[in-house]
Coordinates of C-alpha atoms in Angstrom, one line a residue:
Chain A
X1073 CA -8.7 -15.4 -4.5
X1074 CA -5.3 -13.5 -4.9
X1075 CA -2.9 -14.9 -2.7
X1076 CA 0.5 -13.0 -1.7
X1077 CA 2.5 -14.9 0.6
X1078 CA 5.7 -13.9 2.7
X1079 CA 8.2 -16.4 4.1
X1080 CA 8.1 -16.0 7.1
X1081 CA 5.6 -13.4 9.7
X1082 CA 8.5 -12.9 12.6
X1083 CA 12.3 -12.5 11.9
X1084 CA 15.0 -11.7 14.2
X1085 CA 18.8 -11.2 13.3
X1086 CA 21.5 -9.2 13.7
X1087 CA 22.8 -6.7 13.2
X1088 CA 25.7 -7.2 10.2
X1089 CA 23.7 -10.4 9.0
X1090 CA 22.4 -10.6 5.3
X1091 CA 18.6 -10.9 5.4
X1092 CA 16.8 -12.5 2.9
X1093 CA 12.7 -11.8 2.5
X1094 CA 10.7 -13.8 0.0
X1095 CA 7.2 -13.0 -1.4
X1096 CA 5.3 -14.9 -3.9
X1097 CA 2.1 -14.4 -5.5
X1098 CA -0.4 -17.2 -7.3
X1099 CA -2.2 -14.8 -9.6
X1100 CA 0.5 -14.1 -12.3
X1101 CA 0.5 -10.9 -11.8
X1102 CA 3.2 -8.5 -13.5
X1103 CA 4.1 -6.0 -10.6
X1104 CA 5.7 -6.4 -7.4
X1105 CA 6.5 -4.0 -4.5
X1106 CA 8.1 -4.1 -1.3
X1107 CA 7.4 -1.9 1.2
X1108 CA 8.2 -0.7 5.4
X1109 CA 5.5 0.3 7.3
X1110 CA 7.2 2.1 10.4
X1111 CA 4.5 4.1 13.4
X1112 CA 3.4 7.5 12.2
X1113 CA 4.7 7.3 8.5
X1114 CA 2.6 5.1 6.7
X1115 CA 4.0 2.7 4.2
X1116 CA 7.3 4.0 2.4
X1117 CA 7.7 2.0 -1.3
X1118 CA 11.7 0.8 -1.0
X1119 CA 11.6 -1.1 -4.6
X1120 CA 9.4 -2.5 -7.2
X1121 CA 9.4 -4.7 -10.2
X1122 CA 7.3 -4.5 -13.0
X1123 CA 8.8 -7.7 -15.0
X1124 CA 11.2 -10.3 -14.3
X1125 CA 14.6 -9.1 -13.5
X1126 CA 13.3 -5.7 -13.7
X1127 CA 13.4 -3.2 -11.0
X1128 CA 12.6 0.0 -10.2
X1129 CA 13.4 2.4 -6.9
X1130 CA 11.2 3.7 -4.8
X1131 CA 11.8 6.4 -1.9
X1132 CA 13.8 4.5 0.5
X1133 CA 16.2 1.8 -1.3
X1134 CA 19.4 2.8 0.7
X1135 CA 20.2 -0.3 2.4
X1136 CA 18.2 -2.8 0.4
X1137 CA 18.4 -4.3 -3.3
X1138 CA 15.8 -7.0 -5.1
X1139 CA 15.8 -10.0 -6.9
X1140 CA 13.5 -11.2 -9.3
X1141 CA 14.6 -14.4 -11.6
X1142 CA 10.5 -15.5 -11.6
X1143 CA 7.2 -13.5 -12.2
X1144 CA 5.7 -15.2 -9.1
X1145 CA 8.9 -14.0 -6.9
X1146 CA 10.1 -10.9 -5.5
X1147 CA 12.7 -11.1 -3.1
X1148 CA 13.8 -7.9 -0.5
X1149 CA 17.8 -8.5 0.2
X1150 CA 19.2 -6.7 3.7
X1151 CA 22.5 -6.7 2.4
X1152 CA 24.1 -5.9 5.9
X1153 CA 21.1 -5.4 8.7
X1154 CA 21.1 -2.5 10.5
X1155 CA 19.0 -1.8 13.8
X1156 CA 17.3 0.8 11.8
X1157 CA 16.0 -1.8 9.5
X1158 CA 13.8 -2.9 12.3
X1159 CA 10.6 -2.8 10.6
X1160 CA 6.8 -4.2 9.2
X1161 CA 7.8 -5.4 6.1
X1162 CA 4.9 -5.6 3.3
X1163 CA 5.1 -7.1 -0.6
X1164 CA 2.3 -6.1 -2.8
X1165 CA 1.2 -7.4 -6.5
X1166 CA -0.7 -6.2 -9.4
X1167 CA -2.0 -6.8 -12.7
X1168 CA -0.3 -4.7 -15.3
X1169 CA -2.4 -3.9 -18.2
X1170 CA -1.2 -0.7 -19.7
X1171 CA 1.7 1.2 -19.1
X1172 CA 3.4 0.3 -15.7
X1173 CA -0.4 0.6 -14.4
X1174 CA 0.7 1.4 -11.0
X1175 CA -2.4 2.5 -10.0
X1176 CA -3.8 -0.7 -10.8
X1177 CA -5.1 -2.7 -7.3
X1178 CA -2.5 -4.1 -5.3
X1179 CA -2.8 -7.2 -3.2
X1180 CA -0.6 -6.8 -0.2
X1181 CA 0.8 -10.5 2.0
X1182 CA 0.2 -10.2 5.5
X1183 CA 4.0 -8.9 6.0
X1184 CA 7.0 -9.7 8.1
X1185 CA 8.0 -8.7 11.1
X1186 CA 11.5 -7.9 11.3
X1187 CA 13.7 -6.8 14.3
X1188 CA 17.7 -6.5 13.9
X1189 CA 19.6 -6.5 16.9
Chain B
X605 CA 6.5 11.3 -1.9
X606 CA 2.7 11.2 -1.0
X607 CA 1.0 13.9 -3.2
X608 CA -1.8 13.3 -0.6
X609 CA -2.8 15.2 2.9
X610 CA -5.0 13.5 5.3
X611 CA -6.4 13.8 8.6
X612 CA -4.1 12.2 11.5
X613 CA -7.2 10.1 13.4
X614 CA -11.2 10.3 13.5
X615 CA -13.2 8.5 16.2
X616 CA -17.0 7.7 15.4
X617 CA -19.4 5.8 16.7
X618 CA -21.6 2.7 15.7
X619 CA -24.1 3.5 13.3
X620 CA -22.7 7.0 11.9
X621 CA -22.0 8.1 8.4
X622 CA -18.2 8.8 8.6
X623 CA -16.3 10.9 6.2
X624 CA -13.0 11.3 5.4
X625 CA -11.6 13.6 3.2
X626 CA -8.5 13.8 1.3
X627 CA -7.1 17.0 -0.2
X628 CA -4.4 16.2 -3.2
X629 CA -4.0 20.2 -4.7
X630 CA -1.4 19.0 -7.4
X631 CA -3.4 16.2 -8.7
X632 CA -2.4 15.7 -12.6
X633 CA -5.0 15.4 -15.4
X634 CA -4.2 11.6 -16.1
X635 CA -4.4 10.8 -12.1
X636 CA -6.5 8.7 -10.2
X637 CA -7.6 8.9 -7.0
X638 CA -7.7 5.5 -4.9
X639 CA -8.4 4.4 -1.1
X640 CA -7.2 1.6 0.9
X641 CA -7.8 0.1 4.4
X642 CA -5.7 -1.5 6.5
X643 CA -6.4 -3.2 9.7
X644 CA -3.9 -3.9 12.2
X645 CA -1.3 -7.1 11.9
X646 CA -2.6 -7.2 8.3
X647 CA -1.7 -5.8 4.7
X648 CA -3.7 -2.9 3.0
X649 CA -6.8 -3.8 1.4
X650 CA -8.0 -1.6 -2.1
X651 CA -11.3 0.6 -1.1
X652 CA -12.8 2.2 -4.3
X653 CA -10.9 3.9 -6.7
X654 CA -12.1 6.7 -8.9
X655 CA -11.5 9.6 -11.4
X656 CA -14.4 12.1 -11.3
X657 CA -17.8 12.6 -9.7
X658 CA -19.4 9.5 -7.6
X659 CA -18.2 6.0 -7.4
X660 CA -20.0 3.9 -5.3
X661 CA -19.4 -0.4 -4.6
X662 CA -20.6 -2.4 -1.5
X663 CA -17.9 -0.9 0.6
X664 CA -18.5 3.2 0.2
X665 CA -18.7 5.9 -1.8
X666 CA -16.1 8.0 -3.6
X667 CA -16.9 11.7 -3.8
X668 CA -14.7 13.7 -6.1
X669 CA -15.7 17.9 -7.2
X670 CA -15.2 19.4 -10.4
X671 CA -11.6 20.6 -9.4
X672 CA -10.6 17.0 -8.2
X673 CA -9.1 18.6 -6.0
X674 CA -9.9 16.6 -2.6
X675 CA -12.0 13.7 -2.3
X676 CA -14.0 12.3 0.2
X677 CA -14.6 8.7 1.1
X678 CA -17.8 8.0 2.9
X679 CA -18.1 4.7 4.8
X680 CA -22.4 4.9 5.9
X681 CA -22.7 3.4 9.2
X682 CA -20.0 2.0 10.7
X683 CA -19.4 -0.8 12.7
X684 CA -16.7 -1.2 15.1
X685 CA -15.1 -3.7 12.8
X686 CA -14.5 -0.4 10.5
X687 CA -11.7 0.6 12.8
X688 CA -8.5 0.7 10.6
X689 CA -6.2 3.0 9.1
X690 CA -7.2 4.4 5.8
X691 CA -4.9 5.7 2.7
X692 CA -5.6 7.9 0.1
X693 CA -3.5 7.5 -3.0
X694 CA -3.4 9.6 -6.4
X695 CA -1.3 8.8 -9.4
X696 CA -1.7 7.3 -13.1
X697 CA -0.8 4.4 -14.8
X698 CA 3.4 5.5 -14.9
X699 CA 3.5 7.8 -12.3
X700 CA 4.2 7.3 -8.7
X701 CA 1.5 6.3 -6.5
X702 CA 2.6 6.6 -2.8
X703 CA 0.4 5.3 1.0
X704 CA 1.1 8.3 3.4
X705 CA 0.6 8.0 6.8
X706 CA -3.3 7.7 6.5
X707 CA -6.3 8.3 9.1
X708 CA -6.8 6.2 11.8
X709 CA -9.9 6.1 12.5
X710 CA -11.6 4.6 15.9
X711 CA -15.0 3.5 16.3
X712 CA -17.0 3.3 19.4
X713 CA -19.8 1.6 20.7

């Protein structure tokens, strides 16, 4: 079985703070996303990686930047929380066979709960 | 942005065939068309994807017309362990592929 894990389900800072969220996947897959999920607009992609220490932006990076130094790891950097930043927070994988094969299935973690005060 | 327009919410009840149907006017030539369901406190979880005509797995059934145009997914007789949000998604292998805000859809007993 796939598994995507996320460090940690809950997270509370505030506001100013650097935030650090970790994802990590067993299957060895190429790509990586991170993604908000916020009521009433679905899930918004912020970045995503389709090799190690490459990244790519999605529609919302404002705010954010990535890290990722090893294929199982993707990493979502708050560089300076922000209230608005309070947010479901959801890292996907996925095989890459041809050509960035986004369309390829993603495997999503169970995503982290974060609320900046 | 999502190249996709849903419907908001559907309610249904135990047993039913529900459809849902996706309309994506711009879809490109090289695009797929994929679903994925969510359930609450958890991540998305991939459908059925497909390019033209009928794809069918355990799960549902794809429906996709000449004009790919729209699409429907069909989910025959639901359970109330079907309620969940559902996404439609079109794009190809290097082009973007976004989740809108999906279809919640309820069922009752």
């Amino acid at each position: 079985d796939v598994k995507v894990t996320q460090s940690s389900r809950y997270l509370v800072k505030r506001t100013g703070e650097k935030v650090f969220l970790e994802c990590v996947q067993d299957m060895d897959h190429e790509n990586m996303f991170w993604y908000r999920q916020d009521p009433g607009l679905g899930l918004r992609l912020i970045y995503f990686s389709y090799d190690v220490k490459m990244k790519e932006k999605g529609d919302i990076p404002e705010g954010y930047s990535v890290s990722r130094e090893k294929k199982e790891r993707f990493s979502l950097i708050l560089e300076s929380a922000s209230t608005n930043q309070t947010s479901m927070y959801l890292c996907a994988s996925s095989f890459r066979a041809a050509g960035l094969a986004l369309r390829n299935e993603q495997f999503f973690g169970p995503g982290t709960r974060l609320t900046v005060l | 942005l999502a190249k996709t327009t849903q419907p908001i919410s559907m309610d249904s009840y135990e047993g039913q065939e529900v459809n849902i149907t996706c309309s994506h006017n711009n879809i490109a030539t090289n695009d797929y068309i994929t679903w994925y369901q969510q359930f609450p406190s958890q991540g998305p979880r991939f459908i059925i994807q497909g390019y033209k005509t009928k794809v069918t797995n355990e799960v549902a059934s794809l429906f996709i017309p000449a004009d790919r145009k729209s699409s429907t997914l069909s989910l025959p007789r639901v359970s109330l362990s079907d309620t969940a949000v559902y996404y439609c998604l079109v794009g190809d292998n290097n082009n973007d592929m976004r989740f809108g805000a999906g279809t919640r859809l309820t069922v009752k007993p």
